[in-house]
Amino acid sequence: MPVVPTPVGDSAVRSALVGGTPVRTTPFPSWPPVSDAMTRAVAEVAEAGVWSAADGPVKTRFEREFAEYHGARHGLAVCNGTISLEIALKSLGIGSRDEVIVPGYTFLATATAVLGVNALPIFVDIDPEFGCLDPAALEAAITPRTRAVIPVHLAGHPADLDRITSIAVKHGLAVIEDAAHAHGASWRGQRVGSFGDFGSWSFQASKNMTSGEGGILVTSDDALADKAWSFHHCGRARQGEWYDHGILGGNYRLTEFQSALLLAQLANLDHDLARRERSAAILDEGLGRIDGLAPLARDPRCTTHGYHLYQFRYDPDAFGGLSRARFTEALQAEGIPATPGYAVPLDRQGVFAERRFDLRATGYDPDYPPTRYGTLDLPVTERFCAELVWIPQHVLLGSDDDIADIVTAAEKVKAVAHTLVDAA
Ligand SMILES: *Cc1c(COP(=O)(O)O)cnc(C)c1O
């Protein structure tokens, strides 16, 4: 039977989950982006015949321009944003018997990169306002074996770089900024990635710049840049011979094709950042008016938000007890690709909770309290895992009308929430 469209506000309005007409049937801007400039750039690489090289012309140009854009002297483009973190840690000489502090609310890679160099990830809680590493929790977790901290600029919002860098200086810690969500974000007018010893980004398919897979490190330290270069290029030295491998490195080079795609996107980054900021402002206002939805706050020192994700809190009590899972399903049915975010604090993932890695390689034993993964006390992280809803970055590239549909859909789900609780 054909579904008769019912306008929002009509008493007969039905959720698209139970046969009503969706608010939207047209898709949001697709991702990855494909432009003529990108296909042309890739074709040029194909014809040039240099497809990969440690210092290929396109890779080198991309490294220089990306680093410069982010206020750093050196860039090193690698095959993904997990390896970039590992190379940063190795270049800093971090390994077995060392501790590295990471937030509990982040993607797996922030912590597994630490295990990847045989150091021990120490999970700490996040701040309740912005969701980034809590500086007080960082300071409380420092031991004589702490060597580094990896703040994550979650969803594109910079972590508190003022306090984190000053704590790091005071305790002699290295700072590696995990900016995988924060291409182009800035803190007090300075681009992220340039505050720490290293900044690290991912170009995996979902990220705000993408080459399918890929990553980059930036640093302004010449010696660290040389070490990182060597690790990404089979342990060769910049001035050495091709078959001269002085240290244990690997082949982690980004290809010329990927670099060409990314160079074309870098030219659009300012435009995309502004578009996402504008969309987020519309959502802040529109979703913020709906009782039970609370967009995350923004620190006034966040001068450019990277908006890899648009995040808001969901309170089921204001929706007649409708669970968050059902709420996001209902939004999806209305044509809005909203999702719950990270499901559990990272230490509860099987790899950590069941210790499915070689703890002995880290030089620590299971009696050491920070290794009691799966039972760590991270109450703010836990709340974020339970309450947040995410809207992915490519949606924010839509027009004002596209973004208004998100607010309309949320209002509609609120109006029909009681019918969905019963159906659940
Ligand atoms: C995507 C991501 C990474 C790196 O991921 P890769 O898939 O290896 O490029 C690191 N940290 C965070 C927070 C991420 O979201």
CSV table of C-alpha atoms and ligand atoms in Angstrom, one decimal:
chain,number,residue,atom,x,y,z
A,1,MET,CA,0.0,0.0,0.0
A,2,PRO,CA,1.4,3.4,-0.9
A,3,VAL,CA,2.4,5.6,2.1
A,4,VAL,CA,0.5,8.9,2.2
A,5,PRO,CA,2.8,11.7,3.1
A,6,THR,CA,1.9,13.5,6.4
A,7,PRO,CA,3.4,16.9,7.2
A,8,VAL,CA,5.3,17.3,10.5
A,9,GLY,CA,3.0,18.7,13.1
A,10,ASP,CA,0.0,16.7,11.8
A,11,SER,CA,-1.5,14.6,14.5
A,12,ALA,CA,-1.3,11.6,12.2
A,13,VAL,CA,2.4,12.0,11.6
A,14,ARG,CA,4.2,8.7,11.8
A,15,SER,CA,7.8,7.8,12.2
A,16,ALA,CA,9.5,6.5,9.1
A,17,LEU,CA,10.5,3.6,11.3
A,18,VAL,CA,6.9,2.4,11.3
A,19,GLY,CA,5.9,3.3,7.8
A,20,GLY,CA,5.7,7.1,7.9
A,21,THR,CA,7.2,9.3,5.2
A,22,PRO,CA,10.8,10.2,5.8
A,23,VAL,CA,11.8,13.8,6.3
A,24,ARG,CA,14.5,13.3,3.6
A,25,THR,CA,14.9,10.9,0.8
A,26,THR,CA,17.7,12.8,-1.0
A,27,PRO,CA,21.2,11.9,0.2
A,28,PHE,CA,23.6,14.3,1.9
A,29,PRO,CA,26.9,15.2,0.0
A,30,SER,CA,28.7,11.9,-0.6
A,31,TRP,CA,32.1,11.0,0.7
A,32,PRO,CA,34.9,10.7,-0.5
A,33,PRO,CA,34.7,13.8,-2.6
A,34,VAL,CA,35.6,13.5,-6.3
A,35,SER,CA,36.4,16.6,-8.2
A,36,ASP,CA,37.8,17.1,-11.7
A,37,ALA,CA,40.9,18.5,-10.0
A,38,MET,CA,41.4,15.2,-8.2
A,39,THR,CA,40.9,12.9,-11.1
A,40,ARG,CA,43.2,15.2,-13.2
A,41,ALA,CA,45.9,15.1,-10.5
A,42,VAL,CA,45.7,11.3,-10.3
A,43,ALA,CA,45.9,11.0,-14.1
A,44,GLU,CA,49.0,13.2,-14.1
A,45,VAL,CA,50.7,11.0,-11.7
A,46,ALA,CA,49.9,7.9,-13.8
A,47,GLU,CA,51.4,9.6,-16.8
A,48,ALA,CA,54.4,10.9,-15.0
A,49,GLY,CA,55.4,7.3,-14.2
A,50,VAL,CA,56.7,7.9,-10.7
A,51,TRP,CA,54.1,6.1,-8.7
A,52,SER,CA,55.8,5.9,-5.3
A,53,ALA,CA,59.0,7.1,-3.9
A,54,ALA,CA,60.3,8.3,-0.5
A,55,ASP,CA,60.8,11.8,-1.9
A,56,GLY,CA,58.5,11.6,-4.9
A,57,PRO,CA,57.7,15.1,-6.2
A,58,VAL,CA,54.0,15.0,-5.4
A,59,LYS,CA,54.5,13.4,-1.9
A,60,THR,CA,57.2,16.0,-1.1
A,61,ARG,CA,55.0,18.9,-2.2
A,62,PHE,CA,52.1,17.6,-0.2
A,63,GLU,CA,54.2,17.1,2.9
A,64,ARG,CA,55.6,20.6,2.6
A,65,GLU,CA,52.2,22.3,2.0
A,66,PHE,CA,50.4,20.3,4.7
A,67,ALA,CA,53.1,21.0,7.3
A,68,GLU,CA,53.2,24.7,6.3
A,69,TYR,CA,49.4,25.0,6.5
A,70,HIS,CA,49.6,23.6,10.1
A,71,GLY,CA,52.5,25.8,11.1
A,72,ALA,CA,55.2,23.1,11.2
A,73,ARG,CA,58.6,22.8,9.5
A,74,HIS,CA,58.5,19.2,8.3
A,75,GLY,CA,55.8,16.8,7.1
A,76,LEU,CA,56.1,13.0,6.6
A,77,ALA,CA,53.3,11.3,4.6
A,78,VAL,CA,52.8,7.7,5.6
A,79,CYS,CA,50.4,4.8,4.9
A,80,ASN,CA,47.9,5.4,7.7
A,81,GLY,CA,47.3,7.3,10.9
A,82,THR,CA,48.1,4.4,13.2
A,83,ILE,CA,51.6,4.0,11.8
A,84,SER,CA,52.2,7.7,12.0
A,85,LEU,CA,51.6,7.5,15.8
A,86,GLU,CA,53.9,4.6,16.0
A,87,ILE,CA,56.7,6.3,14.1
A,88,ALA,CA,56.3,9.4,16.3
A,89,LEU,CA,56.7,7.2,19.4
A,90,LYS,CA,59.7,5.4,18.0
A,91,SER,CA,61.3,8.6,16.9
A,92,LEU,CA,61.0,9.9,20.5
A,93,GLY,CA,62.8,6.7,21.7
A,94,ILE,CA,59.7,5.4,23.4
A,95,GLY,CA,59.3,1.6,23.9
A,96,SER,CA,59.3,-1.2,26.5
A,97,ARG,CA,59.0,-0.1,30.1
A,98,ASP,CA,57.6,3.3,29.1
A,99,GLU,CA,54.2,4.6,29.9
A,100,VAL,CA,52.1,6.8,27.5
A,101,ILE,CA,49.0,8.5,28.6
A,102,VAL,CA,45.9,8.4,26.3
A,103,PRO,CA,42.2,9.3,26.7
A,104,GLY,CA,39.6,6.6,27.3
A,105,TYR,CA,37.3,8.1,24.7
A,106,THR,CA,39.0,7.7,21.3
A,107,PHE,CA,39.5,5.4,18.4
A,108,LEU,CA,41.4,2.2,19.0
A,109,ALA,CA,44.5,3.4,17.2
A,110,THR,CA,45.5,6.0,19.7
A,111,ALA,CA,46.1,3.3,22.3
A,112,THR,CA,47.2,0.3,20.1
A,113,ALA,CA,49.9,2.5,18.5
A,114,VAL,CA,51.4,2.6,22.0
A,115,LEU,CA,51.3,-1.2,22.3
A,116,GLY,CA,52.8,-1.3,18.8
A,117,VAL,CA,56.1,0.0,20.2
A,118,ASN,CA,55.8,-2.1,23.3
A,119,ALA,CA,55.0,0.8,25.6
A,120,LEU,CA,52.1,0.7,28.0
A,121,PRO,CA,49.0,2.8,27.3
A,122,ILE,CA,47.6,4.5,30.4
A,123,PHE,CA,44.0,5.4,30.0
A,124,VAL,CA,42.7,8.6,31.7
A,125,ASP,CA,39.4,10.3,31.7
A,126,ILE,CA,38.1,13.1,29.5
A,127,ASP,CA,36.7,16.5,30.5
A,128,PRO,CA,32.9,16.6,30.7
A,129,GLU,CA,32.5,19.7,28.5
A,130,PHE,CA,34.4,19.0,25.3
A,131,GLY,CA,35.3,15.3,25.6
A,132,CYS,CA,39.0,15.7,25.3
A,133,LEU,CA,41.8,14.4,27.6
A,134,ASP,CA,41.3,15.9,31.0
A,135,PRO,CA,44.5,17.8,32.0
A,136,ALA,CA,43.9,17.1,35.7
A,137,ALA,CA,43.6,13.4,35.0
A,138,LEU,CA,46.7,13.6,33.0
A,139,GLU,CA,48.7,15.1,35.8
A,140,ALA,CA,47.4,12.6,38.3
A,141,ALA,CA,48.4,9.7,36.1
A,142,ILE,CA,52.1,10.7,35.7
A,143,THR,CA,54.7,8.3,37.2
A,144,PRO,CA,58.5,8.3,36.9
A,145,ARG,CA,58.0,6.0,33.8
A,146,THR,CA,55.6,8.3,31.9
A,147,ARG,CA,57.3,9.4,28.7
A,148,ALA,CA,54.6,10.9,26.6
A,149,VAL,CA,50.9,12.0,26.3
A,150,ILE,CA,48.7,11.7,23.2
A,151,PRO,CA,45.9,14.2,23.4
A,152,VAL,CA,43.2,13.6,20.9
A,153,HIS,CA,41.4,16.5,19.3
A,154,LEU,CA,38.1,14.7,19.5
A,155,ALA,CA,35.6,15.3,16.7
A,156,GLY,CA,37.8,18.3,15.6
A,157,HIS,CA,37.7,20.2,18.9
A,158,PRO,CA,41.3,20.8,20.2
A,159,ALA,CA,42.2,19.3,23.6
A,160,ASP,CA,43.3,21.9,26.1
A,161,LEU,CA,46.7,22.5,24.6
A,162,ASP,CA,47.6,25.3,27.1
A,163,ARG,CA,47.4,23.1,30.1
A,164,ILE,CA,48.6,19.9,28.4
A,165,THR,CA,51.7,21.4,27.0
A,166,SER,CA,52.5,23.2,30.3
A,167,ILE,CA,52.1,19.9,32.3
A,168,ALA,CA,54.2,18.1,29.7
A,169,VAL,CA,57.0,20.7,30.0
A,170,LYS,CA,56.9,20.5,33.8
A,171,HIS,CA,57.2,16.7,33.8
A,172,GLY,CA,59.5,16.3,30.8
A,173,LEU,CA,56.9,14.5,28.7
A,174,ALA,CA,56.7,14.4,24.9
A,175,VAL,CA,53.4,15.5,23.4
A,176,ILE,CA,52.0,13.7,20.3
A,177,GLU,CA,48.8,15.4,19.1
A,178,ASP,CA,46.4,12.9,17.6
A,179,ALA,CA,44.7,15.2,15.1
A,180,ALA,CA,43.1,12.4,13.1
A,181,HIS,CA,39.7,14.2,13.6
A,182,ALA,CA,41.1,17.8,13.3
A,183,HIS,CA,42.4,18.7,9.9
A,184,GLY,CA,42.8,22.5,9.9
A,185,ALA,CA,41.5,23.0,13.5
A,186,SER,CA,43.1,25.8,15.5
A,187,TRP,CA,43.6,26.8,19.1
A,188,ARG,CA,44.0,30.4,19.9
A,189,GLY,CA,44.6,31.1,16.2
A,190,GLN,CA,47.4,28.5,15.8
A,191,ARG,CA,46.7,25.3,13.9
A,192,VAL,CA,46.8,22.0,15.9
A,193,GLY,CA,49.6,19.6,15.3
A,194,SER,CA,52.2,22.4,15.8
A,195,PHE,CA,51.9,22.5,19.6
A,196,GLY,CA,53.4,19.1,20.4
A,197,ASP,CA,56.6,17.4,19.4
A,198,PHE,CA,54.6,15.7,16.7
A,199,GLY,CA,51.2,16.2,15.1
A,200,SER,CA,49.6,13.1,13.5
A,201,TRP,CA,46.6,12.9,11.1
A,202,SER,CA,44.8,10.1,9.3
A,203,PHE,CA,43.5,10.1,5.7
A,204,GLN,CA,41.4,7.0,6.1
A,205,ALA,CA,38.2,7.0,4.1
A,206,SER,CA,36.0,8.7,6.7
A,207,LYS,CA,38.4,11.5,7.6
A,208,ASN,CA,38.0,15.1,6.6
A,209,MET,CA,40.8,14.7,4.0
A,210,THR,CA,41.1,11.3,2.5
A,211,SER,CA,43.2,9.2,0.1
A,212,GLY,CA,41.3,6.0,1.1
A,213,GLU,CA,44.1,5.2,3.5
A,214,GLY,CA,47.0,7.4,4.6
A,215,GLY,CA,48.4,9.5,7.3
A,216,ILE,CA,50.9,12.3,8.0
A,217,LEU,CA,53.2,13.5,10.8
A,218,VAL,CA,54.4,17.0,11.2
A,219,THR,CA,57.2,18.3,13.5
A,220,SER,CA,59.3,21.4,13.7
A,221,ASP,CA,62.3,19.5,15.2
A,222,ASP,CA,64.9,18.7,12.5
A,223,ALA,CA,66.4,15.7,14.3
A,224,LEU,CA,62.9,14.1,15.0
A,225,ALA,CA,62.0,14.7,11.3
A,226,ASP,CA,65.1,12.8,10.2
A,227,LYS,CA,64.5,9.9,12.5
A,228,ALA,CA,60.8,9.6,11.4
A,229,TRP,CA,61.9,9.8,7.8
A,230,SER,CA,64.3,6.9,8.4
A,231,PHE,CA,61.6,4.7,10.2
A,232,HIS,CA,59.1,5.2,7.3
A,233,HIS,CA,61.8,4.3,4.7
A,234,CYS,CA,63.2,0.9,5.7
A,235,GLY,CA,65.7,2.4,8.1
A,236,ARG,CA,67.6,4.2,5.4
A,237,ALA,CA,69.3,7.5,6.2
A,238,ARG,CA,68.6,10.6,4.3
A,239,GLN,CA,72.2,10.9,3.1
A,240,GLY,CA,72.8,7.1,2.9
A,241,GLU,CA,72.9,4.6,0.1
A,242,TRP,CA,69.7,2.7,-1.1
A,243,TYR,CA,70.9,-0.6,0.4
A,244,ASP,CA,72.1,0.9,3.6
A,245,HIS,CA,69.7,0.1,6.5
A,246,GLY,CA,71.1,1.4,9.7
A,247,ILE,CA,68.0,1.0,12.0
A,248,LEU,CA,64.9,-1.1,12.1
A,249,GLY,CA,62.3,0.7,10.0
A,250,GLY,CA,59.6,-0.4,7.6
A,251,ASN,CA,58.0,0.6,4.3
A,252,TYR,CA,55.4,3.1,5.4
A,253,ARG,CA,55.5,5.5,2.4
A,254,LEU,CA,52.4,7.2,1.0
A,255,THR,CA,52.1,6.8,-2.8
A,256,GLU,CA,52.2,9.6,-5.3
A,257,PHE,CA,48.6,8.9,-6.3
A,258,GLN,CA,47.4,9.4,-2.7
A,259,SER,CA,49.5,12.5,-2.3
A,260,ALA,CA,47.9,14.0,-5.5
A,261,LEU,CA,44.4,13.3,-4.1
A,262,LEU,CA,45.3,15.0,-0.9
A,263,LEU,CA,47.0,18.0,-2.4
A,264,ALA,CA,43.8,18.7,-4.3
A,265,GLN,CA,41.8,18.5,-1.1
A,266,LEU,CA,44.1,20.7,0.8
A,267,ALA,CA,43.2,23.5,-1.6
A,268,ASN,CA,39.6,23.1,-0.5
A,269,LEU,CA,40.2,22.7,3.2
A,270,ASP,CA,39.5,26.3,4.2
A,271,HIS,CA,36.3,26.3,2.3
A,272,ASP,CA,35.2,22.9,3.8
A,273,LEU,CA,36.1,24.1,7.3
A,274,ALA,CA,34.0,27.2,6.9
A,275,ARG,CA,31.0,25.2,5.5
A,276,ARG,CA,31.1,22.7,8.4
A,277,GLU,CA,31.4,25.5,11.0
A,278,ARG,CA,28.3,27.2,9.5
A,279,SER,CA,26.3,23.9,9.5
A,280,ALA,CA,27.3,23.2,13.1
A,281,ALA,CA,26.1,26.7,14.1
A,282,ILE,CA,22.7,25.9,12.6
A,283,LEU,CA,22.6,22.6,14.5
A,284,ASP,CA,23.7,24.3,17.7
A,285,GLU,CA,20.8,26.6,17.5
A,286,GLY,CA,18.2,24.2,16.2
A,287,LEU,CA,19.0,21.1,18.1
A,288,GLY,CA,19.8,23.2,21.2
A,289,ARG,CA,16.2,24.3,21.3
A,290,ILE,CA,14.9,20.7,21.6
A,291,ASP,CA,14.5,19.6,25.2
A,292,GLY,CA,16.6,16.5,25.7
A,293,LEU,CA,19.2,17.3,23.1
A,294,ALA,CA,22.4,19.2,24.1
A,295,PRO,CA,25.1,20.0,21.6
A,296,LEU,CA,28.6,19.7,23.0
A,297,ALA,CA,30.1,23.0,24.2
A,298,ARG,CA,33.0,24.8,22.5
A,299,ASP,CA,36.0,26.2,24.3
A,300,PRO,CA,36.4,29.9,23.3
A,301,ARG,CA,40.1,29.1,22.6
A,302,CYS,CA,38.9,26.7,19.8
A,303,THR,CA,39.2,29.3,17.0
A,304,THR,CA,38.6,26.7,14.2
A,305,HIS,CA,36.7,23.5,15.0
A,306,GLY,CA,37.7,20.7,12.6
A,307,TYR,CA,34.2,19.1,12.9
A,308,HIS,CA,35.1,15.5,12.0
A,309,LEU,CA,31.9,14.8,13.9
A,310,TYR,CA,29.0,16.9,15.1
A,311,GLN,CA,28.3,15.6,18.7
A,312,PHE,CA,25.3,16.1,20.9
A,313,ARG,CA,24.0,14.5,24.1
A,314,TYR,CA,20.8,12.7,24.1
A,315,ASP,CA,18.6,12.4,27.2
A,316,PRO,CA,16.0,9.5,26.9
A,317,ASP,CA,13.9,10.9,29.8
A,318,ALA,CA,13.0,13.9,27.7
A,319,PHE,CA,11.9,11.5,24.9
A,320,GLY,CA,9.5,9.5,27.0
A,321,GLY,CA,12.2,6.8,27.7
A,322,LEU,CA,13.1,6.2,24.0
A,323,SER,CA,16.5,4.6,24.1
A,324,ARG,CA,19.4,6.2,22.3
A,325,ALA,CA,19.7,3.2,20.0
A,326,ARG,CA,16.1,3.6,19.0
A,327,PHE,CA,16.4,7.4,18.6
A,328,THR,CA,19.3,7.1,16.2
A,329,GLU,CA,17.5,4.3,14.3
A,330,ALA,CA,14.5,6.7,14.0
A,331,LEU,CA,16.7,9.5,12.7
A,332,GLN,CA,18.3,7.2,10.2
A,333,ALA,CA,14.9,6.1,9.0
A,334,GLU,CA,14.1,9.9,8.5
A,335,GLY,CA,17.2,10.1,6.2
A,336,ILE,CA,19.7,11.5,8.7
A,337,PRO,CA,22.8,9.3,9.2
A,338,ALA,CA,23.2,9.8,12.9
A,339,THR,CA,25.0,7.1,15.0
A,340,PRO,CA,25.8,6.5,18.6
A,341,GLY,CA,29.6,7.1,18.9
A,342,TYR,CA,32.2,4.9,20.6
A,343,ALA,CA,30.2,2.2,22.4
A,344,VAL,CA,32.4,1.5,25.4
A,345,PRO,CA,35.5,3.1,27.0
A,346,LEU,CA,38.4,1.9,25.0
A,347,ASP,CA,39.9,-0.2,27.8
A,348,ARG,CA,36.8,-2.4,27.6
A,349,GLN,CA,37.5,-3.5,24.1
A,350,GLY,CA,38.4,-7.2,24.0
A,351,VAL,CA,42.0,-6.5,23.0
A,352,PHE,CA,42.6,-4.7,26.3
A,353,ALA,CA,40.0,-6.2,28.6
A,354,GLU,CA,41.1,-9.7,27.8
A,355,ARG,CA,44.7,-8.6,27.4
A,356,ARG,CA,45.0,-10.1,24.0
A,357,PHE,CA,48.5,-8.7,23.5
A,358,ASP,CA,51.9,-9.5,24.9
A,359,LEU,CA,52.0,-7.7,28.2
A,360,ARG,CA,55.5,-9.0,29.0
A,361,ALA,CA,56.8,-7.2,26.0
A,362,THR,CA,55.8,-3.9,27.7
A,363,GLY,CA,57.9,-4.9,30.7
A,364,TYR,CA,54.9,-4.6,33.0
A,365,ASP,CA,53.0,-7.2,35.0
A,366,PRO,CA,49.3,-7.7,35.6
A,367,ASP,CA,49.5,-6.5,39.2
A,368,TYR,CA,50.2,-3.0,38.0
A,369,PRO,CA,46.9,-1.2,38.5
A,370,PRO,CA,46.8,0.8,35.2
A,371,THR,CA,46.9,-2.6,33.4
A,372,ARG,CA,43.6,-3.6,34.9
A,373,TYR,CA,41.9,-2.8,31.6
A,374,GLY,CA,38.2,-3.4,31.4
A,375,THR,CA,37.7,-2.3,35.0
A,376,LEU,CA,39.3,1.2,34.9
A,377,ASP,CA,37.3,4.0,36.5
A,378,LEU,CA,36.6,6.5,33.7
A,379,PRO,CA,33.1,7.9,34.6
A,380,VAL,CA,33.1,10.8,32.1
A,381,THR,CA,34.2,8.5,29.3
A,382,GLU,CA,31.4,6.1,30.3
A,383,ARG,CA,28.8,8.9,30.2
A,384,PHE,CA,30.0,10.0,26.7
A,385,CYS,CA,29.7,6.4,25.5
A,386,ALA,CA,26.1,6.2,26.9
A,387,GLU,CA,24.8,9.6,25.9
A,388,LEU,CA,26.4,10.9,22.7
A,389,VAL,CA,25.0,11.0,19.2
A,390,TRP,CA,27.3,11.7,16.2
A,391,ILE,CA,26.6,13.2,12.8
A,392,PRO,CA,29.5,12.6,10.4
A,393,GLN,CA,31.5,15.4,8.8
A,394,HIS,CA,30.4,15.0,5.2
A,395,VAL,CA,26.8,15.7,6.2
A,396,LEU,CA,27.9,19.1,7.4
A,397,LEU,CA,29.0,19.9,3.9
A,398,GLY,CA,25.4,20.1,2.9
A,399,SER,CA,23.4,23.3,2.3
A,400,ASP,CA,21.6,25.3,4.9
A,401,ASP,CA,18.4,23.5,3.8
A,402,ASP,CA,20.0,20.1,4.1
A,403,ILE,CA,21.1,20.9,7.7
A,404,ALA,CA,17.6,22.3,8.5
A,405,ASP,CA,16.3,18.8,7.7
A,406,ILE,CA,18.3,17.4,10.6
A,407,VAL,CA,16.6,19.7,13.0
A,408,THR,CA,13.2,18.9,11.4
A,409,ALA,CA,13.9,15.2,11.7
A,410,ALA,CA,14.9,15.5,15.4
A,411,GLU,CA,11.7,17.5,16.1
A,412,LYS,CA,9.6,14.9,14.4
A,413,VAL,CA,11.2,12.0,16.3
A,414,LYS,CA,10.5,13.9,19.5
A,415,ALA,CA,6.9,14.4,18.5
A,416,VAL,CA,6.4,10.7,17.8
A,417,ALA,CA,8.8,9.3,20.4
A,418,HIS,CA,5.9,7.8,22.5
A,419,THR,CA,4.8,5.7,19.5
A,420,LEU,CA,8.3,4.3,19.2
A,421,VAL,CA,8.8,3.4,22.8
A,422,ASP,CA,5.8,1.1,22.5
A,423,ALA,CA,7.0,-0.4,19.3
A,424,ALA,CA,10.5,-1.2,20.7
B,1,LIG,C1,41.3,7.3,12.3
B,1,LIG,C2,42.0,7.6,13.6
B,1,LIG,C3,43.4,7.2,13.7
B,1,LIG,C4,44.2,6.6,12.7
B,1,LIG,O1,43.5,5.6,12.0
B,1,LIG,P1,44.0,5.0,10.6
B,1,LIG,O2,42.8,4.3,10.2
B,1,LIG,O3,45.1,4.1,10.9
B,1,LIG,O4,44.4,6.0,9.6
B,1,LIG,C5,44.0,7.6,14.9
B,1,LIG,N1,43.3,8.2,15.9
B,1,LIG,C6,42.0,8.5,15.8
B,1,LIG,C7,41.3,9.3,16.9
B,1,LIG,C8,41.3,8.2,14.6
B,1,LIG,O5,40.0,8.5,14.5
